[in-house]
Amino acid sequence: VLFHPNCDAGPDGEIGAVRIGKYKAVLYTGGVPDCSGTIGPLVHHTSPLIFNLALDPSESSPLHPEQKQYQDVLRMTSQALADLLQDIRGDNTSTVDYSTSSDARPCCDENSAICRCTWD
């Protein structure tokens, strides 16, 4: 599963597309410049555009919402997104104040595999 950020097109923190294998469900389109520099209106798709990237790598012909394949992919991508959001909601949030705590200072030990010094 690959989650694509909204790329400044949708609301901050929302996922713009979900890819599972050869399928990609697009939740937002427009709102950012395309290859020609044109900016189209932001559209939030209540029924995502779903593409079979193996057959349509240019994402020009979405699957029809009434197709069984569309419904199967919609279930998979919706569940993957719901699982991601649930995982984020359940995540612990750091309470360290990095402006005053030394916990945020990078370590510098040339004998350590995980520490890097500024001169490395």
MMTF fields as JSON, N, C-alpha, C and O atoms, coordinates in Angstrom:
{
  "mmtfVersion": "1.0.0",
  "mmtfProducer": "UNKNOWN",
  "numBonds": 479,
  "numAtoms": 480,
  "numGroups": 120,
  "numChains": 1,
  "numModels": 1,
  "chainsPerModel": [1],
  "groupsPerChain": [120],
  "chainIdList": ["A"],
  "bondAtomList": [4, 2, 8, 6, 12, 10, 16, 14, 20, 18, 24, 22, 28, 26, 32, 30, 36, 34, 40, 38, 44, 42, 48, 46, 52, 50, 56, 54, 60, 58, 64, 62, 68, 66, 72, 70, 76, 74, 80, 78, 84, 82, 88, 86, 92, 90, 96, 94, 100, 98, 104, 102, 108, 106, 112, 110, 116, 114, 120, 118, 124, 122, 128, 126, 132, 130, 136, 134, 140, 138, 144, 142, 148, 146, 152, 150, 156, 154, 160, 158, 164, 162, 168, 166, 172, 170, 176, 174, 180, 178, 184, 182, 188, 186, 192, 190, 196, 194, 200, 198, 204, 202, 208, 206, 212, 210, 216, 214, 220, 218, 224, 222, 228, 226, 232, 230, 236, 234, 240, 238, 244, 242, 248, 246, 252, 250, 256, 254, 260, 258, 264, 262, 268, 266, 272, 270, 276, 274, 280, 278, 284, 282, 288, 286, 292, 290, 296, 294, 300, 298, 304, 302, 308, 306, 312, 310, 316, 314, 320, 318, 324, 322, 328, 326, 332, 330, 336, 334, 340, 338, 344, 342, 348, 346, 352, 350, 356, 354, 360, 358, 364, 362, 368, 366, 372, 370, 376, 374, 380, 378, 384, 382, 388, 386, 392, 390, 396, 394, 400, 398, 404, 402, 408, 406, 412, 410, 416, 414, 420, 418, 424, 422, 428, 426, 432, 430, 436, 434, 440, 438, 444, 442, 448, 446, 452, 450, 456, 454, 460, 458, 464, 462, 468, 466, 472, 470, 476, 474],
  "bondOrderList": [1, 1, 1, 1, 1, 1, 1, 1, 1, 1, 1, 1, 1, 1, 1, 1, 1, 1, 1, 1, 1, 1, 1, 1, 1, 1, 1, 1, 1, 1, 1, 1, 1, 1, 1, 1, 1, 1, 1, 1, 1, 1, 1, 1, 1, 1, 1, 1, 1, 1, 1, 1, 1, 1, 1, 1, 1, 1, 1, 1, 1, 1, 1, 1, 1, 1, 1, 1, 1, 1, 1, 1, 1, 1, 1, 1, 1, 1, 1, 1, 1, 1, 1, 1, 1, 1, 1, 1, 1, 1, 1, 1, 1, 1, 1, 1, 1, 1, 1, 1, 1, 1, 1, 1, 1, 1, 1, 1, 1, 1, 1, 1, 1, 1, 1, 1, 1, 1, 1],
  "groupList": [{"groupName": "VAL", "atomNameList": ["N", "CA", "C", "O"], "elementList": ["N", "C", "C", "O"], "formalChargeList": [0, 0, 0, 0], "bondAtomList": [1, 0, 2, 1, 3, 2], "bondOrderList": [1, 1, 2], "singleLetterCode": "V", "chemCompType": "L-PEPTIDE LINKING"}, {"groupName": "LEU", "atomNameList": ["N", "CA", "C", "O"], "elementList": ["N", "C", "C", "O"], "formalChargeList": [0, 0, 0, 0], "bondAtomList": [1, 0, 2, 1, 3, 2], "bondOrderList": [1, 1, 2], "singleLetterCode": "L", "chemCompType": "L-PEPTIDE LINKING"}, {"groupName": "PHE", "atomNameList": ["N", "CA", "C", "O"], "elementList": ["N", "C", "C", "O"], "formalChargeList": [0, 0, 0, 0], "bondAtomList": [1, 0, 2, 1, 3, 2], "bondOrderList": [1, 1, 2], "singleLetterCode": "F", "chemCompType": "L-PEPTIDE LINKING"}, {"groupName": "HIS", "atomNameList": ["N", "CA", "C", "O"], "elementList": ["N", "C", "C", "O"], "formalChargeList": [0, 0, 0, 0], "bondAtomList": [1, 0, 2, 1, 3, 2], "bondOrderList": [1, 1, 2], "singleLetterCode": "H", "chemCompType": "L-PEPTIDE LINKING"}, {"groupName": "PRO", "atomNameList": ["N", "CA", "C", "O"], "elementList": ["N", "C", "C", "O"], "formalChargeList": [0, 0, 0, 0], "bondAtomList": [1, 0, 2, 1, 3, 2], "bondOrderList": [1, 1, 2], "singleLetterCode": "P", "chemCompType": "L-PEPTIDE LINKING"}, {"groupName": "ASN", "atomNameList": ["N", "CA", "C", "O"], "elementList": ["N", "C", "C", "O"], "formalChargeList": [0, 0, 0, 0], "bondAtomList": [1, 0, 2, 1, 3, 2], "bondOrderList": [1, 1, 2], "singleLetterCode": "N", "chemCompType": "L-PEPTIDE LINKING"}, {"groupName": "CYS", "atomNameList": ["N", "CA", "C", "O"], "elementList": ["N", "C", "C", "O"], "formalChargeList": [0, 0, 0, 0], "bondAtomList": [1, 0, 2, 1, 3, 2], "bondOrderList": [1, 1, 2], "singleLetterCode": "C", "chemCompType": "L-PEPTIDE LINKING"}, {"groupName": "ASP", "atomNameList": ["N", "CA", "C", "O"], "elementList": ["N", "C", "C", "O"], "formalChargeList": [0, 0, 0, 0], "bondAtomList": [1, 0, 2, 1, 3, 2], "bondOrderList": [1, 1, 2], "singleLetterCode": "D", "chemCompType": "L-PEPTIDE LINKING"}, {"groupName": "ALA", "atomNameList": ["N", "CA", "C", "O"], "elementList": ["N", "C", "C", "O"], "formalChargeList": [0, 0, 0, 0], "bondAtomList": [1, 0, 2, 1, 3, 2], "bondOrderList": [1, 1, 2], "singleLetterCode": "A", "chemCompType": "L-PEPTIDE LINKING"}, {"groupName": "GLY", "atomNameList": ["N", "CA", "C", "O"], "elementList": ["N", "C", "C", "O"], "formalChargeList": [0, 0, 0, 0], "bondAtomList": [1, 0, 2, 1, 3, 2], "bondOrderList": [1, 1, 2], "singleLetterCode": "G", "chemCompType": "PEPTIDE LINKING"}, {"groupName": "GLU", "atomNameList": ["N", "CA", "C", "O"], "elementList": ["N", "C", "C", "O"], "formalChargeList": [0, 0, 0, 0], "bondAtomList": [1, 0, 2, 1, 3, 2], "bondOrderList": [1, 1, 2], "singleLetterCode": "E", "chemCompType": "L-PEPTIDE LINKING"}, {"groupName": "ILE", "atomNameList": ["N", "CA", "C", "O"], "elementList": ["N", "C", "C", "O"], "formalChargeList": [0, 0, 0, 0], "bondAtomList": [1, 0, 2, 1, 3, 2], "bondOrderList": [1, 1, 2], "singleLetterCode": "I", "chemCompType": "L-PEPTIDE LINKING"}, {"groupName": "ARG", "atomNameList": ["N", "CA", "C", "O"], "elementList": ["N", "C", "C", "O"], "formalChargeList": [0, 0, 0, 0], "bondAtomList": [1, 0, 2, 1, 3, 2], "bondOrderList": [1, 1, 2], "singleLetterCode": "R", "chemCompType": "L-PEPTIDE LINKING"}, {"groupName": "LYS", "atomNameList": ["N", "CA", "C", "O"], "elementList": ["N", "C", "C", "O"], "formalChargeList": [0, 0, 0, 0], "bondAtomList": [1, 0, 2, 1, 3, 2], "bondOrderList": [1, 1, 2], "singleLetterCode": "K", "chemCompType": "L-PEPTIDE LINKING"}, {"groupName": "TYR", "atomNameList": ["N", "CA", "C", "O"], "elementList": ["N", "C", "C", "O"], "formalChargeList": [0, 0, 0, 0], "bondAtomList": [1, 0, 2, 1, 3, 2], "bondOrderList": [1, 1, 2], "singleLetterCode": "Y", "chemCompType": "L-PEPTIDE LINKING"}, {"groupName": "THR", "atomNameList": ["N", "CA", "C", "O"], "elementList": ["N", "C", "C", "O"], "formalChargeList": [0, 0, 0, 0], "bondAtomList": [1, 0, 2, 1, 3, 2], "bondOrderList": [1, 1, 2], "singleLetterCode": "T", "chemCompType": "L-PEPTIDE LINKING"}, {"groupName": "SER", "atomNameList": ["N", "CA", "C", "O"], "elementList": ["N", "C", "C", "O"], "formalChargeList": [0, 0, 0, 0], "bondAtomList": [1, 0, 2, 1, 3, 2], "bondOrderList": [1, 1, 2], "singleLetterCode": "S", "chemCompType": "L-PEPTIDE LINKING"}, {"groupName": "GLN", "atomNameList": ["N", "CA", "C", "O"], "elementList": ["N", "C", "C", "O"], "formalChargeList": [0, 0, 0, 0], "bondAtomList": [1, 0, 2, 1, 3, 2], "bondOrderList": [1, 1, 2], "singleLetterCode": "Q", "chemCompType": "L-PEPTIDE LINKING"}, {"groupName": "MET", "atomNameList": ["N", "CA", "C", "O"], "elementList": ["N", "C", "C", "O"], "formalChargeList": [0, 0, 0, 0], "bondAtomList": [1, 0, 2, 1, 3, 2], "bondOrderList": [1, 1, 2], "singleLetterCode": "M", "chemCompType": "L-PEPTIDE LINKING"}, {"groupName": "TRP", "atomNameList": ["N", "CA", "C", "O"], "elementList": ["N", "C", "C", "O"], "formalChargeList": [0, 0, 0, 0], "bondAtomList": [1, 0, 2, 1, 3, 2], "bondOrderList": [1, 1, 2], "singleLetterCode": "W", "chemCompType": "L-PEPTIDE LINKING"}],
  "groupTypeList": [0, 1, 2, 3, 4, 5, 6, 7, 8, 9, 4, 7, 9, 10, 11, 9, 8, 0, 12, 11, 9, 13, 14, 13, 8, 0, 1, 14, 15, 9, 9, 0, 4, 7, 6, 16, 9, 15, 11, 9, 4, 1, 0, 3, 3, 15, 16, 4, 1, 11, 2, 5, 1, 8, 1, 7, 4, 16, 10, 16, 16, 4, 1, 3, 4, 10, 17, 13, 17, 14, 17, 7, 0, 1, 12, 18, 15, 16, 17, 8, 1, 8, 7, 1, 1, 17, 7, 11, 12, 9, 7, 5, 15, 16, 15, 0, 7, 14, 16, 15, 16, 16, 7, 8, 12, 4, 6, 6, 7, 10, 5, 16, 8, 11, 6, 12, 6, 15, 19, 7],
  "groupIdList": [1, 2, 3, 4, 5, 6, 7, 8, 9, 10, 11, 12, 13, 14, 15, 16, 17, 18, 19, 20, 21, 22, 23, 24, 25, 26, 27, 28, 29, 30, 31, 32, 33, 34, 35, 36, 37, 38, 39, 40, 41, 42, 43, 44, 45, 46, 47, 48, 49, 50, 51, 52, 53, 54, 55, 56, 57, 58, 59, 60, 61, 62, 63, 64, 65, 66, 67, 68, 69, 70, 71, 72, 73, 74, 75, 76, 77, 78, 79, 80, 81, 82, 83, 84, 85, 86, 87, 88, 89, 90, 91, 92, 93, 94, 95, 96, 97, 98, 99, 100, 101, 102, 103, 104, 105, 106, 107, 108, 109, 110, 111, 112, 113, 114, 115, 116, 117, 118, 119, 120],
  "secStructList": [7, 3, 3, 3, 3, 7, 6, 6, 1, 1, 1, 6, 6, 7, 3, 3, 3, 3, 3, 3, 6, 6, 3, 3, 3, 3, 3, 3, 3, 7, 1, 1, 5, 7, 6, 6, 1, 7, 5, 7, 7, 7, 3, 3, 3, 3, 3, 3, 3, 3, 3, 3, 6, 6, 6, 7, 6, 6, 7, 7, 1, 7, 7, 7, 6, 6, 1, 2, 2, 2, 2, 2, 2, 2, 2, 2, 2, 2, 2, 2, 2, 2, 2, 2, 2, 2, 2, 2, 2, 6, 1, 7, 7, 7, 7, 7, 7, 6, 6, 6, 7, 4, 4, 4, 1, 7, 7, 7, 7, 6, 6, 7, 1, 1, 7, 7, 7, 6, 6, 7],
  "xCoordList": [0.857, 0.0, 0.892, 1.865, 0.547, 1.268, 0.245, -0.736, 0.482, -0.414, 0.237, 1.39, -0.5, 0.009, -0.553, -1.764, 0.312, -0.208, -0.983, -0.91, -1.722, -2.575, -1.801, -2.403, -0.494, 0.35, -0.191, -0.204, -0.629, -1.164, -2.475, -2.937, -3.073, -4.322, -5.527, -6.478, -5.504, -6.638, -6.331, -5.314, -7.194, -6.961, -5.668, -5.327, -4.945, -3.683, -3.872, -4.848, -2.929, -2.917, -3.77, -3.758, -4.505, -5.34, -4.579, -3.662, -4.973, -4.375, -5.092, -6.321, -4.323, -4.903, -5.189, -6.063, -4.44, -4.633, -4.072, -3.183, -4.612, -4.155, -3.854, -4.674, -2.657, -2.3, -2.105, -1.409, -2.726, -2.553, -2.247, -3.09, -1.028, -0.624, -0.754, -0.187, -1.485, -1.635, -2.788, -3.063, -3.457, -4.61, -4.299, -3.541, -4.899, -4.748, -6.111, -6.802, -6.493, -7.741, -7.39, -6.665, -7.895, -7.6, -8.778, -9.909, -8.491, -9.539, -9.689, -10.79, -8.599, -8.604, -7.976, -7.022, -8.49, -7.846, -7.891, -8.735, -6.975, -6.919, -6.29, -5.842, -6.257, -5.754, -4.272, -3.794, -3.523, -2.081, -1.744, -2.484, -0.631, -0.287, -0.018, 0.631, -0.532, -0.212, 1.049, 1.699, 1.393, 2.62, 2.638, 3.712, 1.489, 1.432, 1.388, 1.387, 1.351, 1.285, -0.127, -0.326, -1.111, -2.514, -2.957, -2.617, -3.705, -4.236, -5.742, -6.466, -6.2, -7.634, -8.255, -7.536, -9.567, -10.233, -10.018, -9.933, -9.931, -9.807, -11.133, -12.183, -11.085, -12.284, -12.058, -11.107, -12.927, -12.897, -13.907, -15.103, -13.41, -14.286, -14.938, -14.251, -16.25, -16.948, -16.86, -16.797, -16.854, -16.537, -15.179, -15.077, -14.129, -12.781, -12.668, -13.385, -11.76, -11.4, -10.441, -9.425, -10.742, -9.883, -9.334, -10.072, -8.011, -7.32, -6.589, -6.052, -6.574, -5.74, -4.474, -4.459, -3.407, -2.19, -1.462, -0.673, -1.713, -1.089, -1.651, -0.932, -2.926, -3.576, -3.654, -3.783, -3.576, -3.776, -2.768, -3.158, -1.476, -0.47, -0.611, -0.104, -1.285, -1.465, -2.664, -2.94, -3.377, -4.547, -5.561, -6.031, -5.884, -6.813, -8.202, -9.15, -8.342, -9.64, -9.966, -9.601, -10.652, -10.977, -11.962, -12.737, -11.913, -12.882, -14.267, -14.399, -15.271, -16.645, -17.09, -16.866, -17.71, -18.12, -19.032, -19.099, -19.729, -20.62, -19.906, -20.496, -18.65, -17.902, -17.536, -17.254, -17.544, -17.135, -15.699, -15.38, -14.833, -13.427, -13.305, -12.509, -14.092, -14.098, -14.498, -13.822, -15.597, -16.099, -15.079, -14.897, -14.41, -13.394, -12.218, -11.755, -11.745, -10.615, -11.028, -10.249, -12.235, -12.725, -12.734, -12.331, -13.186, -13.185, -11.763, -11.513, -10.831, -9.437, -8.792, -8.159, -8.957, -8.321, -8.987, -8.308, -10.291, -11.0, -10.559, -10.354, -10.41, -9.968, -8.53, -8.209, -7.666, -6.265, -6.188, -5.417, -6.979, -6.987, -7.559, -7.024, -8.617, -9.196, -8.19, -8.074, -7.466, -6.45, -5.335, -4.872, -4.904, -3.865, -4.329, -3.604, -5.53, -6.043, -6.236, -6.0, -6.66, -6.805, -5.44, -5.3, -4.444, -3.091, -2.547, -1.911, -2.799, -2.34, -3.045, -2.407, -4.368, -5.114, -4.592, -4.578, -4.163, -3.693, -2.221, -1.706, -1.548, -0.113, 0.157, -0.614, 1.248, 1.66, 2.273, 2.995, 1.989, 2.552, 3.661, 3.5, 4.777, 5.911, 5.55, 4.874, 6.002, 5.782, 7.083, 7.121, 8.145, 9.436, 9.396, 8.926, 9.884, 10.015, 11.402, 12.394, 11.458, 12.745, 13.466, 14.648, 12.789, 13.455, 14.327, 15.24, 14.06, 14.864, 15.507, 16.455, 15.015, 15.52, 16.739, 16.807, 17.684, 18.873, 18.564, 19.416, 17.362, 16.988, 17.014, 17.157, 16.877, 16.825, 18.202, 18.331, 19.229, 20.574, 21.083, 21.002, 21.608, 22.142, 23.394, 24.174, 23.569, 24.749, 25.931, 25.749, 27.124, 28.334, 29.314, 29.989, 29.384, 30.289, 30.783, 30.024, 32.045, 32.565, 32.59, 32.74, 32.446, 32.423, 31.016, 30.836, 30.031, 28.648, 28.106, 28.375, 27.347, 26.751, 25.562, 25.194, 24.951, 23.76, 23.999, 23.124, 25.157, 25.459, 26.301, 27.135, 26.085, 26.869, 27.351, 26.607, 28.573, 29.132, 28.991, 28.867, 29.011, 28.839, 29.954, 29.755, 31.108, 32.227, 32.224, 33.122, 31.236, 31.149, 30.714, 30.588],
  "yCoordList": [-1.184, 0.0, 1.232, 1.311, 2.191, 3.456, 4.574, 4.626, 5.463, 6.593, 7.839, 8.145, 8.552, 9.775, 10.966, 11.054, 11.881, 13.08, 13.927, 13.711, 14.887, 15.701, 16.717, 17.393, 16.853, 17.764, 19.186, 19.837, 19.668, 21.024, 21.255, 22.392, 20.194, 20.367, 20.286, 21.051, 19.381, 19.197, 19.761, 20.429, 19.498, 19.957, 19.372, 18.223, 20.172, 19.722, 18.404, 18.211, 17.509, 16.248, 15.16, 14.029, 15.462, 14.43, 13.701, 14.246, 12.476, 11.65, 11.947, 11.995, 12.146, 12.458, 11.235, 11.263, 10.142, 8.924, 7.738, 7.884, 6.565, 5.315, 4.344, 4.123, 3.768, 2.777, 1.422, 1.3, 0.412, -0.972, -1.774, -1.916, -2.294, -3.066, -2.248, -1.16, -2.748, -2.061, -1.066, -0.468, -0.884, 0.006, 1.271, 1.253, 2.358, 3.632, 4.288, 4.489, 4.62, 5.335, 6.794, 7.092, 7.693, 9.121, 9.817, 9.754, 10.484, 11.149, 12.616, 13.16, 13.271, 14.684, 14.833, 14.126, 15.722, 16.111, 17.626, 18.274, 18.183, 19.632, 20.342, 19.712, 21.662, 22.479, 22.758, 23.619, 22.056, 22.28, 22.327, 21.782, 22.975, 23.063, 21.689, 20.841, 21.482, 20.255, 20.5, 21.534, 19.572, 19.684, 20.944, 21.464, 21.431, 22.632, 23.919, 25.011, 23.803, 24.972, 25.419, 26.386, 24.726, 25.064, 24.545, 23.426, 25.353, 24.934, 24.766, 25.732, 23.534, 23.265, 23.409, 23.486, 23.446, 23.557, 22.289, 21.188, 22.459, 21.326, 20.581, 21.18, 19.281, 18.455, 17.312, 16.544, 17.199, 16.07, 15.064, 15.346, 13.885, 12.875, 12.038, 11.306, 12.141, 11.329, 9.858, 8.997, 9.562, 8.225, 8.35, 8.935, 7.813, 8.005, 7.556, 6.663, 8.191, 7.725, 6.564, 6.72, 5.41, 4.235, 3.834, 3.671, 3.68, 3.347, 2.017, 1.708, 1.237, 0.042, 0.506, 0.643, 0.75, 1.33, 0.388, 0.841, -0.91, -1.859, -1.671, -1.833, -1.332, -1.129, 0.34, 0.663, 1.23, 2.653, 3.471, 4.152, 3.405, 4.105, 5.622, 6.296, 6.171, 7.627, 8.105, 9.303, 7.162, 7.48, 8.323, 9.356, 7.866, 8.614, 7.998, 8.664, 6.721, 6.046, 5.333, 4.172, 6.025, 5.373, 4.223, 4.202, 3.275, 2.178, 2.761, 3.769, 2.126, 2.587, 2.131, 0.978, 3.01, 2.67, 1.452, 0.849, 1.077, -0.084, -1.403, -2.471, -1.345, -2.572, -3.267, -2.613, -4.583, -5.365, -5.043, -4.939, -4.886, -4.573, -3.252, -3.143, -2.254, -0.969, -1.171, -0.688, -1.886, -2.109, -2.85, -2.51, -3.86, -4.62, -3.725, -3.758, -2.931, -2.042, -0.952, -0.591, -0.43, 0.589, 0.057, 0.762, -1.175, -1.783, -1.88, -1.538, -2.348, -2.511, -1.171, -1.039, -0.173, 1.117, 1.847, 2.51, 1.731, 2.363, 1.757, 2.476, 0.427, -0.237, 0.145, 0.386, 0.202, 0.587, 2.0, 2.256, 2.919, 4.295, 4.357, 5.074, 3.634, 3.599, 3.038, 3.55, 1.991, 1.405, 2.406, 2.519, 3.138, 4.155, 5.224, 5.574, 5.745, 6.803, 6.317, 7.068, 5.074, 4.514, 4.379, 4.661, 3.954, 3.822, 5.178, 5.291, 6.204, 7.55, 8.039, 8.621, 7.808, 8.242, 7.569, 8.175, 6.317, 5.584, 5.792, 5.264, 6.565, 6.769, 7.634, 8.537, 7.343, 8.175, 9.456, 9.443, 10.538, 11.828, 12.178, 12.06, 12.605, 12.976, 14.169, 15.095, 14.14, 15.261, 16.004, 16.882, 15.656, 16.305, 17.714, 17.924, 18.676, 20.055, 20.179, 20.385, 20.05, 20.028, 21.371, 21.44, 22.415, 23.715, 23.82, 24.644, 22.996, 23.071, 21.741, 21.722, 20.637, 19.321, 18.919, 19.181, 18.288, 17.801, 16.524, 16.034, 15.974, 14.745, 14.921, 13.946, 16.151, 16.393, 16.608, 16.659, 16.734, 16.952, 15.705, 14.615, 15.827, 14.645, 14.15, 14.938, 12.848, 12.289, 12.342, 12.347, 12.381, 12.41, 11.426, 11.731, 10.248, 9.21, 8.437, 7.669, 8.626, 7.988, 6.468, 5.805, 5.896, 4.445, 3.86, 2.644, 4.727, 4.283, 4.169, 5.015, 3.112, 2.917, 3.844, 4.095, 4.362, 5.201, 6.684, 7.495, 7.055, 8.466, 9.016, 8.31, 10.236, 10.907, 12.257, 12.981, 12.571, 13.859, 14.808, 14.378, 16.103, 17.087, 17.022, 17.447, 16.511, 16.428, 15.128, 14.92, 14.227, 12.979, 13.245, 12.311],
  "zCoordList": [0.0, 0.0, 0.0, 0.749, -0.849, -0.921, -0.786, -1.529, 0.164, 0.378, -0.216, 0.087, -1.057, -1.67, -0.892, -0.693, -0.45, 0.219, -0.766, -1.976, -0.249, -1.108, -1.94, -2.775, -1.744, -2.545, -2.549, -3.593, -1.42, -1.266, -2.014, -2.113, -2.539, -3.273, -2.346, -2.505, -1.389, -0.491, 0.882, 1.073, 1.825, 3.194, 3.755, 3.474, 4.553, 5.144, 5.874, 6.599, 5.672, 6.384, 5.769, 6.256, 4.72, 4.1, 3.007, 2.393, 2.782, 1.74, 0.424, 0.383, -0.653, -1.944, -2.793, -3.66, -2.542, -3.327, -2.553, -1.715, -2.853, -2.237, -3.365, -4.256, -3.306, -4.325, -3.664, -2.656, -4.245, -3.82, -5.073, -5.958, -5.134, -6.305, -7.566, -7.659, -8.534, -9.816, -9.84, -10.88, -8.722, -8.671, -7.884, -6.914, -8.326, -7.627, -7.511, -8.51, -6.282, -6.017, -5.746, -4.796, -6.565, -6.467, -5.799, -6.28, -4.676, -3.9, -4.273, -4.188, -4.686, -5.065, -6.445, -6.769, -7.24, -8.492, -8.586, -7.967, -9.366, -9.56, -8.389, -7.431, -8.471, -7.376, -7.416, -6.678, -8.257, -8.395, -9.882, -10.701, -10.238, -11.66, -12.267, -11.655, -13.492, -14.213, -15.05, -14.897, -15.919, -16.714, -17.577, -17.881, -17.969, -18.816, -17.999, -18.567, -16.661, -15.792, -15.484, -14.749, -16.036, -15.804, -14.435, -14.05, -13.715, -12.417, -12.558, -12.799, -12.404, -12.465, -11.091, -10.095, -11.018, -9.718, -8.893, -9.436, -7.586, -6.676, -6.641, -6.407, -6.872, -6.844, -5.861, -6.007, -4.863, -3.94, -4.45, -4.529, -4.796, -5.388, -4.29, -3.578, -4.152, -3.16, -3.538, -2.661, -4.832, -5.334, -6.001, -7.079, -5.383, -5.925, -7.382, -7.833, -8.093, -9.424, -9.215, -8.539, -9.779, -9.604, -10.964, -11.936, -11.001, -12.24, -12.092, -11.028, -13.163, -13.258, -13.961, -15.184, -13.196, -13.746, -14.699, -15.529, -14.594, -15.525, -16.932, -17.919, -17.022, -18.319, -18.715, -19.896, -17.727, -17.972, -17.143, -16.194, -17.499, -16.684, -16.706, -15.809, -17.706, -17.772, -16.954, -16.889, -16.331, -15.497, -16.284, -15.807, -17.482, -18.323, -18.393, -18.812, -17.986, -18.085, -16.774, -16.591, -15.862, -14.591, -14.786, -15.743, -13.863, -13.87, -13.586, -12.892, -14.119, -13.889, -12.491, -12.124, -11.716, -10.345, -10.223, -9.152, -11.281, -11.195, -11.483, -11.315, -11.914, -12.184, -10.882, -9.878, -10.903, -9.724, -9.335, -8.15, -10.334, -10.084, -9.318, -8.385, -9.713, -9.013, -7.551, -6.642, -7.335, -5.978, -5.116, -3.947, -5.681, -4.937, -4.543, -3.402, -5.494, -5.224, -4.236, -3.353, -4.375, -3.446, -2.021, -1.095, -1.834, -0.49, 0.058, 1.213, -0.777, -0.326, 0.026, 1.073, -0.856, -0.602, 0.566, 1.351, 0.683, 1.81, 3.129, 4.107, 3.164, 4.388, 4.72, 5.883, 3.717, 3.945, 4.509, 5.434, 3.96, 4.46, 5.87, 6.716, 6.137, 7.486, 8.491, 9.604, 8.105, 8.988, 9.277, 10.412, 8.237, 8.433, 9.405, 10.337, 9.198, 10.063, 11.492, 12.438, 11.659, 13.006, 13.674, 14.864, 12.921, 13.45, 13.884, 14.932, 13.076, 13.426, 14.685, 15.563, 14.783, 15.974, 17.237, 18.308, 17.111, 18.277, 18.593, 19.578, 17.751, 17.928, 19.156, 19.481, 19.816, 20.945, 20.414, 19.417, 21.07, 20.693, 21.667, 22.882, 21.126, 21.965, 22.832, 22.384, 24.062, 24.975, 25.26, 26.121, 24.544, 24.763, 24.199, 23.081, 24.961, 24.484, 23.859, 24.559, 22.538, 21.854, 21.88, 21.543, 22.266, 22.345, 23.583, 23.626, 24.597, 25.819, 26.197, 26.983, 25.656, 26.044, 25.221, 24.02, 25.874, 25.168, 24.4, 23.658, 24.564, 23.849, 22.331, 21.593, 21.871, 20.436, 19.82, 18.597, 20.651, 20.144, 19.445, 20.013, 18.224, 17.558, 18.273, 18.808, 18.271, 18.913, 17.946, 16.729, 18.496, 17.685, 18.297, 19.28, 17.707, 18.19, 16.982, 16.391, 16.602, 15.391, 15.477, 14.451, 16.674, 16.844, 16.822, 16.897, 16.719, 16.736, 15.301, 14.448, 15.069, 13.737, 13.505, 12.358, 14.587, 14.425, 14.627, 14.322, 15.133, 15.346, 14.206, 13.64, 13.889, 12.852, 13.384, 14.045, 13.09, 13.476, 12.297, 11.15, 12.59, 11.531, 10.505, 9.367, 10.861, 9.907, 9.122, 8.306, 9.335, 8.562, 7.146, 6.354]
}
